[in-house]
């Protein structure tokens, strides 16, 4: 009984210590902002790695999610004689929910895991220690540009996901199922609100970008510097990011649209 | 008997009196260093001096904390007790900025090379210069090529780290370590995993660089032959203590069984070949019973 309590206490303390280290790391990353702004090329290189190289998976996934939404939406709406509202349904689903959430999940799987593996391997191969010994702060030099690259890339990728998804929905609804083109776009323009839908969607994707990139960088930086340690850290990044995204999505949705 | 008494007497003298070195002659000074890794004691109150302009080697079996000692000297780790001074500055008391200023004057060659894998050889060597010296690109290029020439790899400037052999990677790392003309350079197991030619190249490079640039070198290694061939002074550490010290000749003449076993690479002696365990018969009988 006492042993179980002691084990529980140890686990609790380890979690608290880990949270503390993660927050200290975030402060260190944010402190690196001024030196990163002096050398924007570091940021641009990371936006390419984190954002541009994620384009393919985001575009293809967005297209298919939009097409599935078109098919499913048409099936439900046509039963109520409201098939003309397919454009609103597809756009609202994408902009409010699926765009930020699915993009963040894909971003965690593609860019987040890559960031953790890269930082973890830099630690395992003593590259981070090497920077320290060259009097270069690895947090400012390596982590800060990657953090802000994630923060900038995520809303742009989510916007692209939603835009491509709408096109996918239009292709299925208008192109294949014969919904009126004007009704599809017109109802969408009337019903989708800039502040209520678009801005809230962007806020969600910004929050998800921050959390996913933070988790990915922390897990890499805190990884045990062995191949097994880096592997475990990469897995933790994907699992923790997915849970954080879905949990935060509920909280943000309740705050934004809960009335 | 008289000899044993004089040895004992010399050990009880303060280190400054034993070595006869003044503070100006010492670049690094370690006193009463204690360091624990979890519950395990890595260093149990050791003292050592690194003399300016010399090659000092720290040797000992694997896992005795040689690399840890380099990390303590360079401020990557902090001692649990005792002091570490480098160039008159106490490492533990330095602010982060002051420590970084000191590190600009220290170079370190990591066991793995620690080259940045996304930069080519030229950019790896240029990296510390770009970070700390605002030089025109043309001057920087010449400087980097001179450093690469010193390690014989000017022709490899455009290669990526993944295209280098282990020996070449270590020489590039050496060129990077000397890029800012440091006062001191620390070598972490520089000869491990090298073929005989690379080993010979590294041995002569370390000696040449030390003498030509009037640097101070600390080599951490367990390669006895190579290290003793270039070191001016040796420390042998094990079990958290300094087991022997002196010039290579003095250490080679040390009468301690432990030191003799280490220096001559004997498989059994005070350090047992077998890891502590119950007898083989007991183990075999247990497996039969199970």
Coordinates of C-alpha atoms in Angstrom, one line a residue:
Chain A
X1 CA 0.0 0.0 0.0
X2 CA 2.7 2.4 1.1
X3 CA 4.8 1.3 -1.9
X4 CA 2.0 2.1 -4.3
X5 CA 1.5 5.5 -2.7
X6 CA 5.3 6.2 -3.0
X7 CA 5.2 5.1 -6.7
X8 CA 2.2 7.4 -7.3
X9 CA 4.1 10.2 -5.6
X10 CA 7.2 9.6 -7.7
X11 CA 5.2 9.6 -10.9
X12 CA 3.4 12.8 -9.8
X13 CA 6.7 14.5 -9.0
X14 CA 8.2 13.4 -12.3
X15 CA 5.3 14.9 -14.2
X16 CA 5.5 18.2 -12.3
X17 CA 9.3 18.3 -12.9
X18 CA 8.7 17.7 -16.6
X19 CA 6.1 20.4 -16.8
X20 CA 8.5 22.8 -15.0
X21 CA 11.3 22.0 -17.5
X22 CA 8.9 22.4 -20.4
X23 CA 7.8 25.9 -19.2
X24 CA 11.4 27.0 -18.5
X25 CA 12.3 25.8 -22.1
X26 CA 9.4 27.9 -23.5
X27 CA 10.7 31.0 -21.6
X28 CA 14.2 30.3 -23.1
X29 CA 12.7 29.9 -26.6
X30 CA 10.8 33.2 -26.3
X31 CA 13.9 35.0 -25.1
X32 CA 15.6 34.0 -28.3
X33 CA 13.1 36.1 -30.4
X34 CA 15.2 39.3 -30.6
X35 CA 18.3 37.4 -31.8
X36 CA 16.2 35.4 -34.3
X37 CA 14.8 38.7 -35.8
X38 CA 18.3 39.8 -36.5
X39 CA 18.9 36.7 -38.6
X40 CA 15.5 36.1 -40.4
X41 CA 17.2 33.5 -42.7
X42 CA 17.2 31.0 -39.8
X43 CA 13.4 31.4 -39.5
X44 CA 12.9 31.2 -43.3
X45 CA 14.9 27.9 -43.5
X46 CA 12.7 26.4 -40.8
X47 CA 9.4 27.6 -42.3
X48 CA 10.5 25.7 -45.4
X49 CA 11.3 22.6 -43.4
X50 CA 8.3 22.7 -41.1
X51 CA 5.7 24.4 -43.4
X52 CA 6.5 24.0 -47.1
X53 CA 7.5 20.4 -46.8
X54 CA 4.2 19.6 -45.1
X55 CA 2.2 21.0 -48.0
X56 CA 1.7 17.8 -49.9
X57 CA 0.1 15.9 -47.0
X58 CA -2.0 18.9 -46.1
X59 CA -3.3 19.5 -49.7
X60 CA -4.0 15.9 -50.4
X61 CA -5.7 15.3 -47.1
X62 CA -7.7 18.5 -47.4
X63 CA -9.0 17.5 -50.8
X64 CA -10.1 14.1 -49.7
X65 CA -11.7 15.4 -46.4
X66 CA -13.6 18.0 -48.4
X67 CA -14.8 15.4 -50.9
X68 CA -16.0 13.0 -48.2
X69 CA -17.8 16.0 -46.5
X70 CA -19.4 16.7 -49.9
X71 CA -20.7 13.1 -50.2
X72 CA -21.8 12.7 -46.6
X73 CA -23.3 16.2 -46.4
X74 CA -25.3 15.7 -49.7
X75 CA -26.7 12.4 -48.4
X76 CA -28.0 13.9 -45.1
X77 CA -29.1 17.3 -46.5
X78 CA -30.9 15.8 -49.5
X79 CA -33.2 13.9 -47.1
X80 CA -34.4 17.3 -45.8
X81 CA -34.5 18.9 -49.2
X82 CA -31.6 21.2 -48.3
X83 CA -29.0 19.9 -50.6
X84 CA -28.4 23.5 -51.8
X85 CA -26.9 24.2 -48.4
X86 CA -24.0 21.8 -49.0
X87 CA -21.5 24.7 -49.5
X88 CA -22.3 26.2 -46.1
X89 CA -22.0 22.8 -44.4
X90 CA -18.7 22.0 -46.0
X91 CA -17.2 25.4 -45.4
X92 CA -18.4 25.7 -41.7
X93 CA -17.2 22.2 -40.9
X94 CA -13.8 22.9 -42.4
X95 CA -13.2 26.5 -41.2
X96 CA -14.5 25.9 -37.6
X97 CA -13.4 22.4 -36.8
X98 CA -11.8 20.1 -39.4
X99 CA -9.4 22.6 -40.9
X100 CA -7.6 23.5 -37.6
X101 CA -8.0 20.1 -35.9
X102 CA -7.1 17.7 -38.8
X103 CA -4.2 20.0 -40.0
X104 CA -2.9 20.1 -36.4
X105 CA -3.0 16.3 -36.2
X106 CA -1.3 15.9 -39.5
X107 CA 1.2 18.6 -38.6
X108 CA 2.0 16.7 -35.3
X109 CA 2.5 13.5 -37.3
X110 CA 4.6 15.0 -40.0
X111 CA 6.4 18.1 -38.7
X112 CA 6.2 17.5 -34.9
X113 CA 7.7 14.0 -35.1
X114 CA 10.4 15.3 -37.4
X115 CA 11.3 18.1 -35.1
X116 CA 11.5 15.8 -32.1
X117 CA 13.7 13.3 -33.9
X118 CA 16.0 16.0 -35.3
X119 CA 16.5 17.7 -31.9
X120 CA 16.8 14.4 -30.1
X121 CA 19.5 13.2 -32.6
X122 CA 21.3 16.5 -32.3
X123 CA 21.5 15.8 -28.6
X124 CA 22.5 12.2 -29.0
X125 CA 25.3 13.1 -31.5
X126 CA 26.5 15.9 -29.2
X127 CA 25.7 18.7 -31.6
X128 CA 23.8 20.6 -28.9
X129 CA 26.7 20.2 -26.5
X130 CA 29.0 21.3 -29.4
X131 CA 27.1 24.5 -29.8
X132 CA 27.2 25.1 -26.0
X133 CA 31.0 24.6 -26.1
X134 CA 31.2 27.1 -29.0
X135 CA 29.5 29.6 -26.7
X136 CA 26.3 29.4 -28.8
X137 CA 23.0 29.0 -26.9
X138 CA 21.4 25.9 -28.6
X139 CA 17.9 27.0 -27.4
X140 CA 18.2 30.4 -29.1
X141 CA 20.0 29.1 -32.2
X142 CA 18.2 25.8 -32.8
X143 CA 14.9 25.8 -31.0
X144 CA 13.6 29.4 -31.3
X145 CA 13.5 29.5 -35.1
X146 CA 11.8 26.1 -35.2
X147 CA 9.2 27.2 -32.7
X148 CA 8.2 30.4 -34.5
X149 CA 8.3 28.5 -37.8
X150 CA 5.7 26.1 -36.4
X151 CA 3.6 29.0 -35.0
X152 CA 3.6 30.8 -38.4
X153 CA 3.1 27.7 -40.6
X154 CA 0.3 26.1 -38.7
X155 CA -2.5 28.7 -39.4
X156 CA -1.3 29.0 -43.1
X157 CA -1.5 25.2 -43.5
X158 CA -4.9 25.1 -41.8
X159 CA -6.2 27.9 -44.1
X160 CA -4.9 26.0 -47.1
X161 CA -6.5 22.7 -45.8
X162 CA -9.9 24.4 -45.5
X163 CA -9.6 26.1 -48.9
X164 CA -8.6 22.9 -50.7
X165 CA -11.4 21.0 -48.7
X166 CA -14.0 23.5 -49.9
X167 CA -12.8 22.9 -53.5
X168 CA -13.1 19.1 -52.9
X169 CA -16.6 19.6 -51.5
X170 CA -17.5 21.7 -54.6
X171 CA -16.1 19.1 -57.0
X172 CA -18.3 16.4 -55.5
X173 CA -21.4 18.5 -54.8
X174 CA -21.5 20.6 -58.0
X175 CA -19.3 18.6 -60.3
X176 CA -20.6 15.0 -59.6
X177 CA -23.9 15.4 -57.8
X178 CA -25.3 18.3 -59.7
X179 CA -26.0 20.9 -57.0
X180 CA -26.4 24.4 -58.4
X181 CA -23.0 26.2 -58.5
X182 CA -24.5 29.6 -57.6
X183 CA -26.4 28.2 -54.6
X184 CA -23.2 26.4 -53.4
X185 CA -21.0 29.5 -53.3
X186 CA -23.8 32.0 -52.6
X187 CA -25.1 30.3 -49.4
X188 CA -21.5 29.9 -48.3
X189 CA -20.9 33.6 -48.7
X190 CA -24.1 34.5 -46.8
X191 CA -23.7 32.2 -43.9
X192 CA -20.0 32.1 -43.1
X193 CA -19.1 34.9 -40.7
X194 CA -15.7 36.5 -40.8
X195 CA -15.3 36.9 -37.0
X196 CA -17.4 34.0 -35.8
X197 CA -16.0 31.4 -38.2
X198 CA -12.8 32.5 -39.8
X199 CA -11.1 34.4 -37.0
X200 CA -12.0 31.7 -34.4
X201 CA -10.6 29.0 -36.8
X202 CA -7.4 31.0 -37.1
X203 CA -7.1 31.4 -33.3
X204 CA -7.6 27.6 -32.9
X205 CA -4.9 26.8 -35.4
X206 CA -2.5 29.3 -33.7
X207 CA -3.1 27.6 -30.4
X208 CA -2.6 24.2 -31.9
X209 CA 0.6 25.3 -33.7
X210 CA 2.0 26.7 -30.4
X211 CA 1.2 23.5 -28.4
X212 CA 2.3 21.0 -31.0
X213 CA 5.6 22.8 -31.7
X214 CA 6.3 23.3 -28.0
X215 CA 5.6 19.6 -27.2
X216 CA 7.8 18.5 -30.2
X217 CA 10.7 20.7 -29.3
X218 CA 10.6 19.9 -25.6
X219 CA 10.4 16.1 -26.2
X220 CA 13.4 16.3 -28.5
X221 CA 15.4 18.5 -26.1
X222 CA 14.5 16.4 -23.1
X223 CA 15.0 13.0 -24.9
X224 CA 17.3 10.4 -23.5
X225 CA 20.3 10.6 -26.0
X226 CA 20.0 7.1 -27.3
X227 CA 18.2 5.6 -30.3
X228 CA 15.6 4.1 -28.0
X229 CA 15.2 7.4 -26.1
X230 CA 14.7 9.4 -29.3
X231 CA 12.2 6.8 -30.6
X232 CA 10.2 7.0 -27.3
X233 CA 10.3 10.8 -27.5
X234 CA 9.0 10.9 -31.0
X235 CA 6.1 8.6 -30.1
X236 CA 5.3 10.8 -27.0
X237 CA 5.2 13.9 -29.3
X238 CA 2.6 12.4 -31.5
X239 CA 0.5 10.9 -28.7
X240 CA 0.7 14.0 -26.4
X241 CA 0.1 16.4 -29.4
X242 CA -3.0 14.5 -30.5
X243 CA -4.5 14.4 -27.0
X244 CA -3.7 18.1 -26.4
X245 CA -5.2 19.1 -29.8
X246 CA -8.5 17.2 -29.1
X247 CA -8.7 18.4 -25.5
X248 CA -8.0 22.0 -26.4
X249 CA -10.4 21.9 -29.3
X250 CA -13.2 21.1 -26.9
X251 CA -12.2 23.9 -24.6
X252 CA -11.8 26.4 -27.4
X253 CA -15.0 25.4 -29.1
X254 CA -16.9 25.7 -25.8
X255 CA -15.4 29.2 -25.2
X256 CA -16.0 30.4 -28.8
X257 CA -19.3 28.8 -29.8
X258 CA -20.7 27.7 -26.5
X259 CA -22.9 30.8 -26.3
Chain B
X1 CA 61.1 2.1 4.0
X2 CA 62.6 5.6 3.6
X3 CA 61.2 5.8 0.1
X4 CA 57.7 4.9 1.2
X5 CA 57.9 7.5 4.0
X6 CA 59.0 10.2 1.6
X7 CA 56.1 9.3 -0.9
X8 CA 53.6 9.4 2.0
X9 CA 55.0 12.8 3.1
X10 CA 54.8 14.3 -0.4
X11 CA 51.1 13.2 -0.8
X12 CA 50.1 15.1 2.4
X13 CA 51.7 18.4 1.2
X14 CA 49.3 20.9 -0.4
X15 CA 49.1 20.4 -4.2
X16 CA 50.7 23.8 -5.0
X17 CA 53.8 22.8 -3.0
X18 CA 53.9 19.3 -4.5
X19 CA 53.7 20.6 -8.1
X20 CA 55.8 23.6 -7.5
X21 CA 53.6 25.5 -9.9
X22 CA 52.5 29.1 -9.4
X23 CA 48.9 30.3 -10.2
X24 CA 50.2 32.0 -13.4
X25 CA 51.6 28.7 -14.7
X26 CA 48.3 26.9 -14.1
X27 CA 45.5 27.4 -16.6
X28 CA 43.1 25.1 -14.8
X29 CA 43.0 24.2 -11.2
X30 CA 40.7 21.6 -9.6
X31 CA 40.5 21.4 -5.8
X32 CA 38.5 18.9 -3.7
X33 CA 36.2 18.1 -6.5
X34 CA 33.2 15.9 -5.6
X35 CA 30.6 14.8 -8.1
X36 CA 27.8 12.4 -7.9
X37 CA 25.7 10.8 -10.6
X38 CA 22.6 9.9 -8.7
X39 CA 23.8 7.9 -5.7
X40 CA 27.1 7.0 -7.5
X41 CA 30.2 8.9 -6.5
X42 CA 32.1 9.8 -9.7
X43 CA 34.8 12.0 -8.1
X44 CA 35.6 11.8 -4.4
X45 CA 37.6 15.0 -3.7
X46 CA 40.2 15.0 -6.4
X47 CA 42.8 17.8 -7.0
X48 CA 44.5 18.4 -10.3
X49 CA 46.4 21.1 -12.2
X50 CA 46.6 21.8 -15.9
X51 CA 49.8 23.6 -16.7
X52 CA 49.8 26.3 -19.5
X53 CA 51.3 25.3 -22.8
X54 CA 51.5 21.6 -21.9
X55 CA 49.6 18.5 -23.0
X56 CA 48.0 17.0 -19.9
X57 CA 46.4 13.6 -20.3
X58 CA 43.6 12.3 -18.1
X59 CA 43.5 8.5 -18.4
X60 CA 41.6 5.7 -16.8
X61 CA 39.3 2.8 -17.6
X62 CA 36.0 3.3 -19.3
X63 CA 33.3 4.6 -17.1
X64 CA 35.5 6.3 -14.6
X65 CA 34.2 9.8 -15.4
X66 CA 37.0 11.2 -17.7
X67 CA 34.5 12.9 -20.0
X68 CA 32.6 14.1 -16.9
X69 CA 35.7 15.8 -15.8
X70 CA 36.0 17.7 -19.1
X71 CA 32.4 18.7 -18.7
X72 CA 33.1 20.0 -15.2
X73 CA 36.1 21.9 -16.4
X74 CA 34.1 23.5 -19.3
X75 CA 31.1 24.3 -17.1
X76 CA 28.7 21.9 -18.8
X77 CA 28.3 20.3 -15.4
X78 CA 28.6 21.7 -11.9
X79 CA 30.4 20.0 -9.1
X80 CA 28.6 19.0 -5.9
X81 CA 31.6 20.2 -3.9
X82 CA 35.0 21.7 -4.5
X83 CA 36.2 24.3 -7.0
X84 CA 37.1 24.3 -10.7
X85 CA 39.1 27.4 -11.9
X86 CA 40.0 28.1 -15.5
X87 CA 42.3 31.1 -16.2
X88 CA 41.7 32.4 -12.7
X89 CA 37.9 32.3 -13.0
X90 CA 35.8 30.0 -10.8
X91 CA 33.6 28.1 -13.2
X92 CA 30.7 27.6 -10.7
X93 CA 30.5 31.4 -10.0
X94 CA 30.4 32.6 -13.5
X95 CA 27.2 34.0 -15.0
X96 CA 26.0 32.4 -18.2
X97 CA 27.3 35.3 -20.3
X98 CA 30.7 35.2 -18.6
X99 CA 30.9 31.4 -19.1
X100 CA 30.2 31.9 -22.8
X101 CA 32.9 34.5 -23.0
X102 CA 35.3 32.0 -21.4
X103 CA 34.2 29.3 -23.7
X104 CA 35.1 31.4 -26.8
X105 CA 38.7 30.9 -25.6
X106 CA 38.2 27.2 -25.1
X107 CA 37.9 24.5 -27.8
X108 CA 36.6 21.0 -27.4
X109 CA 36.9 18.0 -29.7
X110 CA 34.0 15.7 -29.0
X111 CA 34.3 11.9 -29.3
X112 CA 31.7 11.9 -32.0
X113 CA 33.0 15.0 -33.7
X114 CA 29.7 16.8 -33.1
X115 CA 29.7 18.4 -36.5
X116 CA 26.5 20.1 -37.5
X117 CA 25.0 17.6 -40.0
X118 CA 23.1 20.2 -42.1
X119 CA 26.3 22.2 -42.8
X120 CA 29.2 21.3 -45.1
X121 CA 32.8 21.1 -43.9
X122 CA 33.5 24.7 -44.8
X123 CA 30.4 26.0 -43.0
X124 CA 31.1 23.9 -40.0
X125 CA 34.6 25.4 -39.5
X126 CA 33.2 28.9 -40.3
X127 CA 30.4 28.5 -37.8
X128 CA 32.1 29.7 -34.6
X129 CA 33.8 32.5 -36.6
X130 CA 30.5 33.7 -38.0
X131 CA 28.9 33.6 -34.5
X132 CA 31.6 35.5 -32.7
X133 CA 33.7 37.5 -35.1
X134 CA 32.2 39.9 -37.6
X135 CA 34.7 39.3 -40.4
X136 CA 34.2 40.2 -44.1
X137 CA 33.4 37.1 -46.1
X138 CA 36.7 37.2 -48.0
X139 CA 38.7 37.2 -44.8
X140 CA 36.5 34.5 -43.3
X141 CA 37.1 32.3 -46.3
X142 CA 40.8 32.6 -46.1
X143 CA 40.8 31.9 -42.4
X144 CA 38.6 28.8 -42.8
X145 CA 40.8 27.5 -45.6
X146 CA 44.0 28.0 -43.4
X147 CA 42.4 26.0 -40.6
X148 CA 41.4 23.2 -43.0
X149 CA 44.8 23.2 -44.5
X150 CA 46.3 22.8 -41.0
X151 CA 44.4 19.5 -40.6
X152 CA 45.0 18.5 -44.2
X153 CA 41.3 18.7 -45.4
X154 CA 41.2 21.9 -47.5
X155 CA 40.2 19.7 -50.4
X156 CA 37.2 18.4 -48.5
X157 CA 35.7 21.9 -47.8
X158 CA 32.6 21.2 -49.9
X159 CA 31.8 17.8 -48.5
X160 CA 29.0 17.1 -46.1
X161 CA 29.7 15.4 -42.7
X162 CA 27.9 12.3 -43.9
X163 CA 30.5 11.9 -46.7
X164 CA 33.5 11.9 -44.3
X165 CA 35.2 9.0 -42.7
X166 CA 35.5 8.9 -38.9
X167 CA 39.1 10.2 -38.9
X168 CA 38.2 13.0 -41.4
X169 CA 35.2 14.0 -39.3
X170 CA 37.4 14.3 -36.2
X171 CA 40.0 16.4 -38.1
X172 CA 37.2 18.8 -39.3
X173 CA 36.0 19.0 -35.7
X174 CA 39.6 19.8 -34.7
X175 CA 39.8 22.6 -37.4
X176 CA 36.5 24.0 -36.0
X177 CA 37.8 23.7 -32.4
X178 CA 40.8 25.8 -33.3
X179 CA 38.9 28.3 -35.5
X180 CA 38.9 31.0 -32.9
X181 CA 42.6 30.3 -31.7
X182 CA 41.6 29.2 -28.2
X183 CA 43.9 29.3 -25.2
X184 CA 43.0 25.7 -24.3
X185 CA 41.6 22.7 -26.2
X186 CA 40.0 19.6 -24.7
X187 CA 40.1 16.3 -26.5
X188 CA 37.5 13.7 -25.6
X189 CA 38.8 10.3 -26.5
X190 CA 40.4 11.5 -29.8
X191 CA 41.8 8.2 -30.8
X192 CA 38.9 5.9 -30.2
X193 CA 37.8 4.0 -33.3
X194 CA 40.5 5.3 -35.5
X195 CA 42.5 3.3 -38.0
X196 CA 46.3 3.3 -37.6
X197 CA 46.8 6.0 -40.2
X198 CA 44.1 8.4 -38.8
X199 CA 45.4 7.7 -35.3
X200 CA 49.0 8.6 -36.3
X201 CA 47.7 11.8 -38.1
X202 CA 45.7 12.8 -35.0
X203 CA 48.6 12.1 -32.6
X204 CA 51.0 14.3 -34.6
X205 CA 48.3 17.0 -35.2
X206 CA 47.6 17.4 -31.5
X207 CA 51.3 17.8 -30.7
X208 CA 51.9 20.2 -33.6
X209 CA 48.9 22.3 -32.8
X210 CA 49.8 22.5 -29.2
X211 CA 53.4 23.6 -29.9
X212 CA 52.8 25.8 -32.8
X213 CA 49.9 27.8 -31.3
X214 CA 51.2 27.7 -27.7
X215 CA 47.9 26.2 -26.6
X216 CA 47.2 24.2 -23.5
X217 CA 45.7 20.7 -24.3
X218 CA 43.8 18.3 -22.1
X219 CA 43.4 14.8 -23.6
X220 CA 41.0 12.4 -22.1
X221 CA 41.8 8.9 -23.3
X222 CA 42.3 5.3 -22.5
X223 CA 44.6 4.7 -25.4
X224 CA 47.9 4.3 -23.4
X225 CA 50.5 4.1 -26.2
X226 CA 49.2 7.1 -28.2
X227 CA 48.5 9.3 -25.3
X228 CA 51.7 8.7 -23.4
X229 CA 53.7 9.4 -26.7
X230 CA 52.5 13.0 -26.7
X231 CA 51.5 13.9 -23.2
X232 CA 53.7 16.0 -20.9
X233 CA 51.9 15.0 -17.8
X234 CA 49.5 12.2 -16.9
X235 CA 46.7 11.7 -14.4
X236 CA 45.3 8.2 -14.0
X237 CA 41.9 8.2 -12.4
X238 CA 39.7 5.4 -11.2
X239 CA 37.1 4.8 -8.5
X240 CA 36.7 8.6 -8.0
X241 CA 40.3 9.2 -7.1
X242 CA 43.6 9.9 -8.8
X243 CA 45.5 6.7 -8.7
X244 CA 48.8 8.1 -10.2
X245 CA 50.2 11.2 -11.7
X246 CA 53.5 12.4 -13.2
X247 CA 55.3 12.4 -16.5
X248 CA 54.8 9.4 -18.7
X249 CA 58.1 8.0 -17.5
X250 CA 57.2 8.4 -13.9
X251 CA 53.8 6.8 -14.3
X252 CA 55.3 3.9 -16.3
X253 CA 57.7 3.3 -13.4
X254 CA 54.9 3.4 -10.8
X255 CA 55.0 0.4 -8.6
X256 CA 51.2 0.1 -7.9
X257 CA 49.7 -3.1 -9.2
X258 CA 46.6 -1.3 -10.3
X259 CA 48.6 1.3 -12.4
X260 CA 50.8 -1.4 -13.8
X261 CA 47.8 -3.4 -14.9
X262 CA 46.2 -0.4 -16.6
X263 CA 49.4 0.9 -18.3
X264 CA 50.3 -2.6 -19.6
X265 CA 46.7 -3.6 -20.4
X266 CA 46.8 -6.9 -18.4
X267 CA 43.5 -8.7 -18.5
X268 CA 43.4 -9.6 -14.8
X269 CA 44.8 -8.1 -11.7
X270 CA 43.5 -5.7 -9.1
X271 CA 40.8 -4.9 -11.6
X272 CA 39.1 -8.3 -12.1
X273 CA 38.3 -9.8 -15.5
X274 CA 35.0 -11.2 -14.1
X275 CA 32.2 -8.9 -13.0
X276 CA 31.3 -9.7 -9.4
X277 CA 28.9 -12.7 -9.3
X278 CA 28.3 -16.0 -7.5
X279 CA 30.4 -18.9 -8.6
X280 CA 29.8 -20.5 -12.0
X281 CA 28.8 -23.8 -10.4
X282 CA 26.1 -22.1 -8.3
X283 CA 24.7 -20.4 -11.4
X284 CA 24.7 -23.6 -13.4
X285 CA 23.1 -25.6 -10.7
X286 CA 20.4 -22.9 -10.3
X287 CA 19.6 -23.2 -14.0
X288 CA 19.2 -27.0 -13.6
X289 CA 16.9 -26.6 -10.6
X290 CA 14.7 -24.2 -12.5

